[in-house]
PDB file of C-alpha atoms and ligand atoms in Angstrom:
ATOM      1  CA  UNK H   1     -65.610 145.903  81.248  1.00 57.00           C
ATOM      2  CA  UNK H   2     -63.848 149.578  81.471  1.00 68.00           C
ATOM      3  CA  UNK H   3     -63.868 151.849  78.412  1.00 80.00           C
ATOM      4  CA  UNK H   4     -60.721 151.226  76.188  1.00 83.00           C
ATOM      5  CA  UNK H   5     -58.070 154.081  76.319  1.00 92.00           C
ATOM      6  CA  UNK H   6     -57.403 155.907  72.956  1.00 95.00           C
ATOM      7  CA  UNK H   7     -54.050 153.955  72.713  1.00 96.00           C
ATOM      8  CA  UNK H   8     -55.866 150.589  73.289  1.00 96.00           C
ATOM      9  CA  UNK H   9     -58.634 151.390  70.762  1.00 97.00           C
ATOM     10  CA  UNK H  10     -56.057 152.298  68.022  1.00 97.00           C
ATOM     11  CA  UNK H  11     -54.028 149.261  68.875  1.00 97.00           C
ATOM     12  CA  UNK H  12     -57.030 147.187  68.482  1.00 97.00           C
ATOM     13  CA  UNK H  13     -58.000 149.040  65.163  1.00 96.00           C
ATOM     14  CA  UNK H  14     -54.512 148.187  63.670  1.00 96.00           C
ATOM     15  CA  UNK H  15     -54.808 144.633  64.921  1.00 96.00           C
ATOM     16  CA  UNK H  16     -57.940 144.464  62.858  1.00 96.00           C
ATOM     17  CA  UNK H  17     -56.166 145.581  59.622  1.00 95.00           C
ATOM     18  CA  UNK H  18     -53.610 142.759  60.307  1.00 96.00           C
ATOM     19  CA  UNK H  19     -50.958 145.002  61.576  1.00 97.00           C
ATOM     20  CA  UNK H  20     -49.061 143.708  64.449  1.00 97.00           C
ATOM     21  CA  UNK H  21     -48.444 146.394  67.045  1.00 97.00           C
ATOM     22  CA  UNK H  22     -46.449 146.865  70.166  1.00 96.00           C
ATOM     23  CA  UNK H  23     -45.566 149.597  72.548  1.00 95.00           C
ATOM     24  CA  UNK H  24     -42.541 151.891  72.845  1.00 93.00           C
ATOM     25  CA  UNK H  25     -41.581 153.517  75.872  1.00 87.00           C
ATOM     26  CA  UNK H  26     -42.100 157.253  76.562  1.00 80.00           C
ATOM     27  CA  UNK H  27     -38.590 157.961  75.193  1.00 80.00           C
ATOM     28  CA  UNK H  28     -39.508 156.225  71.690  1.00 78.00           C
ATOM     29  CA  UNK H  29     -37.024 153.651  72.753  1.00 81.00           C
ATOM     30  CA  UNK H  30     -38.204 149.804  72.843  1.00 83.00           C
ATOM     31  CA  UNK H  31     -39.173 148.796  76.533  1.00 87.00           C
ATOM     32  CA  UNK H  32     -36.277 147.236  78.223  1.00 87.00           C
ATOM     33  CA  UNK H  33     -36.311 143.573  78.492  1.00 89.00           C
ATOM     34  CA  UNK H  34     -37.327 141.756  81.911  1.00 91.00           C
ATOM     35  CA  UNK H  35     -34.648 140.525  84.080  1.00 91.00           C
ATOM     36  CA  UNK H  36     -35.055 137.111  83.121  1.00 92.00           C
ATOM     37  CA  UNK H  37     -34.673 137.337  79.274  1.00 90.00           C
ATOM     38  CA  UNK H  38     -30.960 138.518  79.182  1.00 87.00           C
ATOM     39  CA  UNK H  39     -30.322 135.234  81.423  1.00 88.00           C
ATOM     40  CA  UNK H  40     -30.635 132.847  78.634  1.00 86.00           C
ATOM     41  CA  UNK H  41     -29.950 133.036  74.963  1.00 87.00           C
ATOM     42  CA  UNK H  42     -33.227 132.316  73.216  1.00 88.00           C
ATOM     43  CA  UNK H  43     -35.117 133.466  69.906  1.00 89.00           C
ATOM     44  CA  UNK H  44     -36.644 136.748  70.517  1.00 88.00           C
ATOM     45  CA  UNK H  45     -39.470 136.047  67.816  1.00 87.00           C
ATOM     46  CA  UNK H  46     -40.934 133.241  69.971  1.00 90.00           C
ATOM     47  CA  UNK H  47     -39.864 134.471  73.739  1.00 91.00           C
ATOM     48  CA  UNK H  48     -43.760 135.037  74.416  1.00 90.00           C
ATOM     49  CA  UNK H  49     -43.116 137.719  76.917  1.00 92.00           C
ATOM     50  CA  UNK H  50     -45.628 140.671  76.500  1.00 91.00           C
ATOM     51  CA  UNK H  51     -42.892 143.604  76.066  1.00 91.00           C
ATOM     52  CA  UNK H  52     -39.546 142.082  75.737  1.00 91.00           C
ATOM     53  CA  UNK H  53     -37.137 142.116  72.561  1.00 90.00           C
ATOM     54  CA  UNK H  54     -38.664 145.401  70.917  1.00 89.00           C
ATOM     55  CA  UNK H  55     -40.920 144.722  67.997  1.00 90.00           C
ATOM     56  CA  UNK H  56     -40.686 140.923  68.426  1.00 91.00           C
ATOM     57  CA  UNK H  57     -43.339 141.656  70.982  1.00 92.00           C
ATOM     58  CA  UNK H  58     -45.861 142.987  68.275  1.00 94.00           C
ATOM     59  CA  UNK H  59     -49.205 141.243  68.062  1.00 95.00           C
ATOM     60  CA  UNK H  60     -52.621 141.171  66.610  1.00 96.00           C
ATOM     61  CA  UNK H  61     -54.134 139.239  69.551  1.00 95.00           C
ATOM     62  CA  UNK H  62     -56.310 141.641  71.127  1.00 95.00           C
ATOM     63  CA  UNK H  63     -56.167 139.811  74.673  1.00 95.00           C
ATOM     64  CA  UNK H  64     -52.484 140.328  74.489  1.00 95.00           C
ATOM     65  CA  UNK H  65     -52.568 143.772  73.113  1.00 95.00           C
ATOM     66  CA  UNK H  66     -54.821 144.893  76.077  1.00 95.00           C
ATOM     67  CA  UNK H  67     -51.947 143.454  78.360  1.00 95.00           C
ATOM     68  CA  UNK H  68     -49.142 145.098  76.625  1.00 95.00           C
ATOM     69  CA  UNK H  69     -50.958 148.548  76.371  1.00 94.00           C
ATOM     70  CA  UNK H  70     -51.838 148.171  80.115  1.00 93.00           C
ATOM     71  CA  UNK H  71     -48.051 147.314  80.926  1.00 93.00           C
ATOM     72  CA  UNK H  72     -46.742 150.434  79.328  1.00 93.00           C
ATOM     73  CA  UNK H  73     -48.773 153.462  80.536  1.00 90.00           C
ATOM     74  CA  UNK H  74     -47.900 156.606  78.759  1.00 90.00           C
ATOM     75  CA  UNK H  75     -45.769 154.657  75.927  1.00 93.00           C
ATOM     76  CA  UNK H  76     -46.041 155.114  72.309  1.00 95.00           C
ATOM     77  CA  UNK H  77     -47.977 152.523  70.054  1.00 97.00           C
ATOM     78  CA  UNK H  78     -45.772 151.564  66.984  1.00 97.00           C
ATOM     79  CA  UNK H  79     -46.719 149.073  64.083  1.00 97.00           C
ATOM     80  CA  UNK H  80     -44.078 146.809  62.699  1.00 96.00           C
ATOM     81  CA  UNK H  81     -43.367 147.512  59.204  1.00 96.00           C
ATOM     82  CA  UNK H  82     -42.386 145.072  56.434  1.00 95.00           C
ATOM     83  CA  UNK H  83     -43.691 141.686  55.191  1.00 94.00           C
ATOM     84  CA  UNK H  84     -45.199 140.929  58.719  1.00 94.00           C
ATOM     85  CA  UNK H  85     -47.640 143.866  58.378  1.00 96.00           C
ATOM     86  CA  UNK H  86     -47.763 144.235  54.707  1.00 97.00           C
ATOM     87  CA  UNK H  87     -46.601 147.752  55.082  1.00 98.00           C
ATOM     88  CA  UNK H  88     -43.644 149.865  53.762  1.00 98.00           C
ATOM     89  CA  UNK H  89     -43.572 153.546  55.038  1.00 98.00           C
ATOM     90  CA  UNK H  90     -41.783 156.623  53.607  1.00 98.00           C
ATOM     91  CA  UNK H  91     -40.689 158.555  56.846  1.00 98.00           C
ATOM     92  CA  UNK H  92     -40.192 162.051  55.869  1.00 98.00           C
ATOM     93  CA  UNK H  93     -38.350 164.163  58.644  1.00 96.00           C
ATOM     94  CA  UNK H  94     -38.264 168.090  57.797  1.00 95.00           C
ATOM     95  CA  UNK H  95     -35.696 168.668  60.547  1.00 93.00           C
ATOM     96  CA  UNK H  96     -33.064 166.987  58.041  1.00 93.00           C
ATOM     97  CA  UNK H  97     -34.249 168.305  54.778  1.00 95.00           C
ATOM     98  CA  UNK H  98     -37.140 165.622  54.235  1.00 96.00           C
ATOM     99  CA  UNK H  99     -39.558 168.241  52.759  1.00 96.00           C
ATOM    100  CA  UNK H 100     -37.257 169.157  49.876  1.00 96.00           C
ATOM    101  CA  UNK H 101     -36.760 165.508  49.324  1.00 96.00           C
ATOM    102  CA  UNK H 102     -40.354 164.799  49.434  1.00 97.00           C
ATOM    103  CA  UNK H 103     -41.221 167.607  46.833  1.00 97.00           C
ATOM    104  CA  UNK H 104     -38.566 166.068  44.549  1.00 96.00           C
ATOM    105  CA  UNK H 105     -40.329 162.424  44.884  1.00 96.00           C
ATOM    106  CA  UNK H 106     -43.789 163.889  44.347  1.00 96.00           C
ATOM    107  CA  UNK H 107     -42.319 165.882  41.428  1.00 95.00           C
ATOM    108  CA  UNK H 108     -41.031 162.453  40.086  1.00 93.00           C
ATOM    109  CA  UNK H 109     -44.336 160.862  40.725  1.00 95.00           C
ATOM    110  CA  UNK H 110     -42.636 158.376  43.065  1.00 96.00           C
ATOM    111  CA  UNK H 111     -45.141 158.902  45.999  1.00 97.00           C
ATOM    112  CA  UNK H 112     -48.911 158.509  44.829  1.00 95.00           C
ATOM    113  CA  UNK H 113     -51.327 159.941  47.370  1.00 94.00           C
ATOM    114  CA  UNK H 114     -51.798 157.212  50.244  1.00 96.00           C
ATOM    115  CA  UNK H 115     -52.807 156.770  53.739  1.00 97.00           C
ATOM    116  CA  UNK H 116     -50.551 158.720  55.932  1.00 97.00           C
ATOM    117  CA  UNK H 117     -49.735 160.163  59.306  1.00 98.00           C
ATOM    118  CA  UNK H 118     -48.699 163.435  60.325  1.00 97.00           C
ATOM    119  CA  UNK H 119     -46.030 162.938  63.143  1.00 97.00           C
ATOM    120  CA  UNK H 120     -45.745 164.922  66.465  1.00 96.00           C
ATOM    121  CA  UNK H 121     -42.651 166.633  65.122  1.00 95.00           C
ATOM    122  CA  UNK H 122     -44.014 167.926  62.020  1.00 96.00           C
ATOM    123  CA  UNK H 123     -43.059 165.072  59.983  1.00 97.00           C
ATOM    124  CA  UNK H 124     -44.894 162.741  57.393  1.00 97.00           C
ATOM    125  CA  UNK H 125     -45.269 159.001  57.322  1.00 98.00           C
ATOM    126  CA  UNK H 126     -46.503 157.923  53.953  1.00 98.00           C
ATOM    127  CA  UNK H 127     -48.056 154.271  53.955  1.00 98.00           C
ATOM    128  CA  UNK H 128     -47.519 152.014  51.042  1.00 98.00           C
ATOM    129  CA  UNK H 129     -48.184 148.140  50.701  1.00 97.00           C
ATOM    130  CA  UNK H 130     -45.049 146.070  51.099  1.00 96.00           C
ATOM    131  CA  UNK H 131     -44.268 144.385  47.672  1.00 93.00           C
ATOM    132  CA  UNK H 132     -43.701 140.996  49.206  1.00 91.00           C
ATOM    133  CA  UNK H 133     -40.011 140.595  48.367  1.00 89.00           C
ATOM    134  CA  UNK H 134     -37.624 141.525  51.049  1.00 88.00           C
ATOM    135  CA  UNK H 135     -36.960 145.295  51.440  1.00 91.00           C
ATOM    136  CA  UNK H 136     -34.849 146.333  54.336  1.00 90.00           C
ATOM    137  CA  UNK H 137     -35.425 149.473  56.333  1.00 92.00           C
ATOM    138  CA  UNK H 138     -32.941 152.030  55.781  1.00 89.00           C
ATOM    139  CA  UNK H 139     -32.202 155.878  54.953  1.00 90.00           C
ATOM    140  CA  UNK H 140     -33.468 156.456  51.487  1.00 91.00           C
ATOM    141  CA  UNK H 141     -30.432 156.601  49.226  1.00 86.00           C
ATOM    142  CA  UNK H 142     -29.559 160.410  47.964  1.00 87.00           C
ATOM    143  CA  UNK H 143     -32.928 161.676  49.865  1.00 92.00           C
ATOM    144  CA  UNK H 144     -31.982 163.818  52.784  1.00 93.00           C
ATOM    145  CA  UNK H 145     -34.377 163.386  55.439  1.00 95.00           C
ATOM    146  CA  UNK H 146     -36.198 160.330  54.263  1.00 96.00           C
ATOM    147  CA  UNK H 147     -36.144 157.091  55.911  1.00 95.00           C
ATOM    148  CA  UNK H 148     -37.707 153.871  54.333  1.00 96.00           C
ATOM    149  CA  UNK H 149     -39.217 151.696  57.090  1.00 96.00           C
ATOM    150  CA  UNK H 150     -40.245 148.190  55.946  1.00 95.00           C
ATOM    151  CA  UNK H 151     -38.528 144.832  56.850  1.00 93.00           C
ATOM    152  CA  UNK H 152     -36.831 145.181  60.355  1.00 91.00           C
ATOM    153  CA  UNK H 153     -38.560 148.189  61.085  1.00 93.00           C
ATOM    154  CA  UNK H 154     -41.488 150.064  62.857  1.00 95.00           C
ATOM    155  CA  UNK H 155     -43.213 153.345  63.013  1.00 97.00           C
ATOM    156  CA  UNK H 156     -45.217 155.100  65.828  1.00 97.00           C
ATOM    157  CA  UNK H 157     -49.041 155.196  65.342  1.00 97.00           C
ATOM    158  CA  UNK H 158     -51.484 157.795  66.009  1.00 97.00           C
ATOM    159  CA  UNK H 159     -52.674 158.853  68.890  1.00 97.00           C
ATOM    160  CA  UNK H 160     -49.261 158.604  70.516  1.00 97.00           C
ATOM    161  CA  UNK H 161     -47.813 161.702  71.631  1.00 95.00           C
ATOM    162  CA  UNK H 162     -44.217 162.714  70.160  1.00 94.00           C
ATOM    163  CA  UNK H 163     -41.360 161.979  72.755  1.00 90.00           C
ATOM    164  CA  UNK H 164     -40.050 165.783  72.659  1.00 91.00           C
ATOM    165  CA  UNK H 165     -42.869 167.910  71.563  1.00 94.00           C
ATOM    166  CA  UNK H 166     -45.479 166.033  73.044  1.00 94.00           C
ATOM    167  CA  UNK H 167     -47.900 166.714  70.276  1.00 97.00           C
ATOM    168  CA  UNK H 168     -49.967 163.721  68.897  1.00 97.00           C
ATOM    169  CA  UNK H 169     -49.378 161.661  65.785  1.00 97.00           C
ATOM    170  CA  UNK H 170     -52.547 162.268  63.506  1.00 97.00           C
ATOM    171  CA  UNK H 171     -53.947 160.324  60.519  1.00 96.00           C
ATOM    172  CA  UNK H 172     -54.005 162.525  57.523  1.00 94.00           C
ATOM    173  CA  UNK H 173     -57.597 162.915  56.204  1.00 81.00           C
ATOM    174  CA  UNK H 174     -56.793 163.002  52.398  1.00 72.00           C
ATOM    175  CA  UNK H 175     -56.628 159.389  51.822  1.00 72.00           C
ATOM    176  CA  UNK H 176     -57.523 156.351  53.564  1.00 82.00           C
ATOM    177  CA  UNK H 177     -56.300 153.830  51.310  1.00 92.00           C
ATOM    178  CA  UNK H 178     -52.787 151.969  51.458  1.00 96.00           C
ATOM    179  CA  UNK H 179     -51.423 152.344  47.893  1.00 96.00           C
ATOM    180  CA  UNK H 180     -49.018 150.095  46.120  1.00 97.00           C
ATOM    181  CA  UNK H 181     -45.557 151.180  45.538  1.00 96.00           C
ATOM    182  CA  UNK H 182     -44.658 152.450  42.320  1.00 95.00           C
ATOM    183  CA  UNK H 183     -42.067 149.993  40.719  1.00 93.00           C
ATOM    184  CA  UNK H 184     -39.646 153.226  40.485  1.00 94.00           C
ATOM    185  CA  UNK H 185     -40.274 153.847  44.306  1.00 95.00           C
ATOM    186  CA  UNK H 186     -39.254 150.304  45.060  1.00 94.00           C
ATOM    187  CA  UNK H 187     -36.206 150.676  42.916  1.00 91.00           C
ATOM    188  CA  UNK H 188     -35.292 154.018  44.741  1.00 92.00           C
ATOM    189  CA  UNK H 189     -35.455 152.234  48.181  1.00 91.00           C
ATOM    190  CA  UNK H 190     -33.263 149.349  47.228  1.00 84.00           C
ATOM    191  CA  UNK H 191     -29.821 149.123  48.988  1.00 69.00           C
ATOM    192  CA  UNK H 192     -27.027 150.837  46.926  1.00 57.00           C
ATOM    193  CA  UNK H 193     -24.093 148.425  45.945  1.00 51.00           C
ATOM    194  CA  UNK H 194     -22.221 147.133  48.786  1.00 45.00           C
ATOM    195  CA  UNK H 195     -19.190 149.025  50.054  1.00 44.00           C
ATOM    196  CA  UNK H 196     -15.561 147.759  50.094  1.00 40.00           C
ATOM    197  CA  UNK H 197     -15.031 144.710  52.406  1.00 31.00           C
ATOM    198  CA  UNK H 198     -13.977 145.541  55.821  1.00 34.00           C
ATOM    199  CA  UNK H 199     -12.694 143.096  58.458  1.00 34.00           C
ATOM    200  CA  UNK H 200     -14.864 142.919  61.758  1.00 38.00           C
ATOM    201  CA  UNK H 201     -13.033 144.051  65.023  1.00 39.00           C
ATOM    202  CA  UNK H 202     -14.114 142.606  68.278  1.00 42.00           C
ATOM    203  CA  UNK H 203     -16.001 144.993  70.468  1.00 44.00           C
ATOM    204  CA  UNK H 204     -16.088 144.982  74.335  1.00 44.00           C
ATOM    205  CA  UNK H 205     -18.399 142.482  75.722  1.00 45.00           C
ATOM    206  CA  UNK H 206     -19.168 144.669  78.812  1.00 45.00           C
ATOM    207  CA  UNK H 207     -22.986 144.912  79.817  1.00 54.00           C
ATOM    208  CA  UNK H 208     -23.820 141.794  77.870  1.00 51.00           C
ATOM    209  CA  UNK H 209     -24.898 138.595  80.044  1.00 54.00           C
ATOM    210  CA  UNK H 210     -23.118 135.199  79.348  1.00 49.00           C
ATOM    211  CA  UNK H 211     -26.080 134.306  77.041  1.00 47.00           C
ATOM    212  CA  UNK H 212     -25.270 137.303  75.037  1.00 49.00           C
ATOM    213  CA  UNK H 213     -28.152 139.174  76.244  1.00 59.00           C
ATOM    214  CA  UNK H 214     -28.053 142.815  77.100  1.00 67.00           C
ATOM    215  CA  UNK H 215     -28.220 143.819  80.776  1.00 70.00           C
ATOM    216  CA  UNK H 216     -27.447 147.567  80.340  1.00 76.00           C
ATOM    217  CA  UNK H 217     -27.955 148.968  76.755  1.00 78.00           C
ATOM    218  CA  UNK H 218     -26.456 152.281  77.841  1.00 81.00           C
ATOM    219  CA  UNK H 219     -23.224 150.716  79.210  1.00 79.00           C
ATOM    220  CA  UNK H 220     -23.011 148.551  76.311  1.00 82.00           C
ATOM    221  CA  UNK H 221     -23.646 151.347  73.712  1.00 86.00           C
ATOM    222  CA  UNK H 222     -20.926 153.490  75.418  1.00 85.00           C
ATOM    223  CA  UNK H 223     -18.570 150.509  75.247  1.00 84.00           C
ATOM    224  CA  UNK H 224     -18.859 150.189  71.515  1.00 86.00           C
ATOM    225  CA  UNK H 225     -18.501 154.004  71.072  1.00 87.00           C
ATOM    226  CA  UNK H 226     -15.458 154.157  73.488  1.00 85.00           C
ATOM    227  CA  UNK H 227     -13.561 151.478  71.338  1.00 84.00           C
ATOM    228  CA  UNK H 228     -14.082 153.803  68.274  1.00 86.00           C
ATOM    229  CA  UNK H 229     -12.838 156.792  70.385  1.00 84.00           C
ATOM    230  CA  UNK H 230      -9.817 154.971  71.694  1.00 82.00           C
ATOM    231  CA  UNK H 231      -8.622 153.064  68.461  1.00 82.00           C
ATOM    232  CA  UNK H 232      -5.298 153.802  67.216  1.00 81.00           C
ATOM    233  CA  UNK H 233      -5.409 155.988  64.068  1.00 81.00           C
ATOM    234  CA  UNK H 234      -4.991 153.230  61.431  1.00 81.00           C
ATOM    235  CA  UNK H 235      -7.556 151.020  62.952  1.00 82.00           C
ATOM    236  CA  UNK H 236     -10.402 153.503  63.485  1.00 86.00           C
ATOM    237  CA  UNK H 237     -12.338 152.674  60.356  1.00 86.00           C
ATOM    238  CA  UNK H 238     -12.494 148.885  61.017  1.00 85.00           C
ATOM    239  CA  UNK H 239     -13.251 149.669  64.894  1.00 88.00           C
ATOM    240  CA  UNK H 240     -16.089 151.836  63.701  1.00 91.00           C
ATOM    241  CA  UNK H 241     -17.354 148.664  61.672  1.00 89.00           C
ATOM    242  CA  UNK H 242     -17.013 146.472  64.529  1.00 87.00           C
ATOM    243  CA  UNK H 243     -18.796 148.951  66.566  1.00 90.00           C
ATOM    244  CA  UNK H 244     -21.527 149.307  63.986  1.00 91.00           C
ATOM    245  CA  UNK H 245     -22.016 145.470  63.947  1.00 86.00           C
ATOM    246  CA  UNK H 246     -22.183 145.150  67.837  1.00 86.00           C
ATOM    247  CA  UNK H 247     -24.821 148.229  67.900  1.00 89.00           C
ATOM    248  CA  UNK H 248     -26.732 146.577  65.056  1.00 87.00           C
ATOM    249  CA  UNK H 249     -27.340 143.479  67.343  1.00 81.00           C
ATOM    250  CA  UNK H 250     -28.420 145.951  69.988  1.00 83.00           C
ATOM    251  CA  UNK H 251     -31.027 147.306  67.358  1.00 84.00           C
ATOM    252  CA  UNK H 252     -32.079 143.650  66.478  1.00 79.00           C
ATOM    253  CA  UNK H 253     -32.578 143.063  70.175  1.00 76.00           C
ATOM    254  CA  UNK H 254     -34.869 146.051  70.503  1.00 79.00           C
ATOM    255  CA  UNK H 255     -32.587 147.498  73.082  1.00 81.00           C
ATOM    256  CA  UNK H 256     -31.928 150.804  70.988  1.00 84.00           C
ATOM    257  CA  UNK H 257     -33.676 152.754  68.453  1.00 84.00           C
ATOM    258  CA  UNK H 258     -32.230 152.143  64.721  1.00 85.00           C
ATOM    259  CA  UNK H 259     -32.116 155.941  64.016  1.00 86.00           C
ATOM    260  CA  UNK H 260     -30.525 156.621  67.571  1.00 87.00           C
ATOM    261  CA  UNK H 261     -28.035 154.037  66.858  1.00 89.00           C
ATOM    262  CA  UNK H 262     -27.012 155.389  63.537  1.00 91.00           C
ATOM    263  CA  UNK H 263     -26.671 158.852  64.679  1.00 89.00           C
ATOM    264  CA  UNK H 264     -24.408 157.740  67.751  1.00 91.00           C
ATOM    265  CA  UNK H 265     -22.183 155.951  65.479  1.00 92.00           C
ATOM    266  CA  UNK H 266     -21.963 158.705  62.864  1.00 91.00           C
ATOM    267  CA  UNK H 267     -21.097 161.015  65.793  1.00 90.00           C
ATOM    268  CA  UNK H 268     -18.489 158.614  66.865  1.00 90.00           C
ATOM    269  CA  UNK H 269     -17.131 158.272  63.483  1.00 91.00           C
ATOM    270  CA  UNK H 270     -16.699 162.130  63.246  1.00 88.00           C
ATOM    271  CA  UNK H 271     -15.133 162.313  66.250  1.00 87.00           C
ATOM    272  CA  UNK H 272     -12.718 159.843  65.241  1.00 87.00           C
ATOM    273  CA  UNK H 273     -12.073 162.134  62.185  1.00 88.00           C
ATOM    274  CA  UNK H 274     -13.482 159.539  59.653  1.00 88.00           C
ATOM    275  CA  UNK H 275     -14.915 161.162  56.436  1.00 89.00           C
ATOM    276  CA  UNK H 276     -18.774 160.832  55.850  1.00 89.00           C
ATOM    277  CA  UNK H 277     -18.255 158.239  53.301  1.00 90.00           C
ATOM    278  CA  UNK H 278     -16.243 155.987  55.428  1.00 90.00           C
ATOM    279  CA  UNK H 279     -18.737 156.440  58.340  1.00 91.00           C
ATOM    280  CA  UNK H 280     -21.496 155.608  56.149  1.00 90.00           C
ATOM    281  CA  UNK H 281     -19.818 152.527  54.611  1.00 90.00           C
ATOM    282  CA  UNK H 282     -18.757 151.265  58.101  1.00 90.00           C
ATOM    283  CA  UNK H 283     -22.261 151.606  59.316  1.00 91.00           C
ATOM    284  CA  UNK H 284     -24.200 150.140  56.320  1.00 89.00           C
ATOM    285  CA  UNK H 285     -21.650 147.355  56.232  1.00 87.00           C
ATOM    286  CA  UNK H 286     -21.951 146.552  59.930  1.00 86.00           C
ATOM    287  CA  UNK H 287     -25.634 146.655  59.853  1.00 87.00           C
ATOM    288  CA  UNK H 288     -26.031 144.567  56.769  1.00 82.00           C
ATOM    289  CA  UNK H 289     -23.379 141.821  58.221  1.00 77.00           C
ATOM    290  CA  UNK H 290     -25.667 141.453  61.330  1.00 75.00           C
ATOM    291  CA  UNK H 291     -28.438 140.834  58.803  1.00 74.00           C
ATOM    292  CA  UNK H 292     -30.913 143.641  60.059  1.00 69.00           C
ATOM    293  CA  UNK H 293     -32.234 146.598  58.548  1.00 60.00           C
ATOM    294  CA  UNK H 294     -29.331 148.048  56.731  1.00 50.00           C
ATOM    295  CA  UNK H 295     -28.341 151.639  57.386  1.00 47.00           C
TER     296      UNK H 295
HETATM  297 ZN1   ZN E 301     -38.632 138.785  79.021  1.00 92.83          ZN
HETATM  298 ZN1   ZN E 302     -37.277 136.753  76.050  1.00 92.83          ZN
END
């Protein structure tokens, strides 16, 4: 047997902790589905293909992990967060004000010292124990630059290289223990009250297969965003909501990263002259109504 690569060693180590892991492509997006999967509608959770359906491919099985890592050379190793791994991660993004928000959280005693990762882009992932009841992944309310990754989410693991900086993700050395989430932190991560009811708007079915699979994620994303761009003035808000639902389904299928999806939708909303509040409400509602990691 040949020496395992650093990524495989890390994958096996994570699996040994009971964390299901999978591989992202070099671009930090889930690996594209195979040619066959889009042909028939099926349950991504039981598909069984090594690298299809994004995080649904995550496993703790050593032999399977070796095959997955081997199938995506140069990719990033990622761990599913949420009840499935028992992990809930505070994701601090300094490029969007995360450092200041983290200081506030520390001052308020919400983020006790715990196992953490320094990301390849200067950010921080704080690992906590998932409390056991459902906690969706979402941007943390009122805390700029902080994402909360739990059910429906994933984070990149060391020693993966960041897709833009090419710097490695590294384990922090100060704490090796995954702490419980303080109750106040759980509360701070819970979804805000739901926004006003909006009505779904049918989106373009381009780039989907008859079975509802996604054959061309880029084209499908463009179709959703174009619908917003071309919507008449009075219909833009509901069209954005409809687009958010469509894009949420793409996130659920692992065809696009959730953060990228929200960025693209937010941008489309701004171009359609929607207020930040309406944009947030449309995206949050669309994601929630598709039953996935709410935005
Ligand atoms: Zn497949
Ligand atoms: Zn499949």
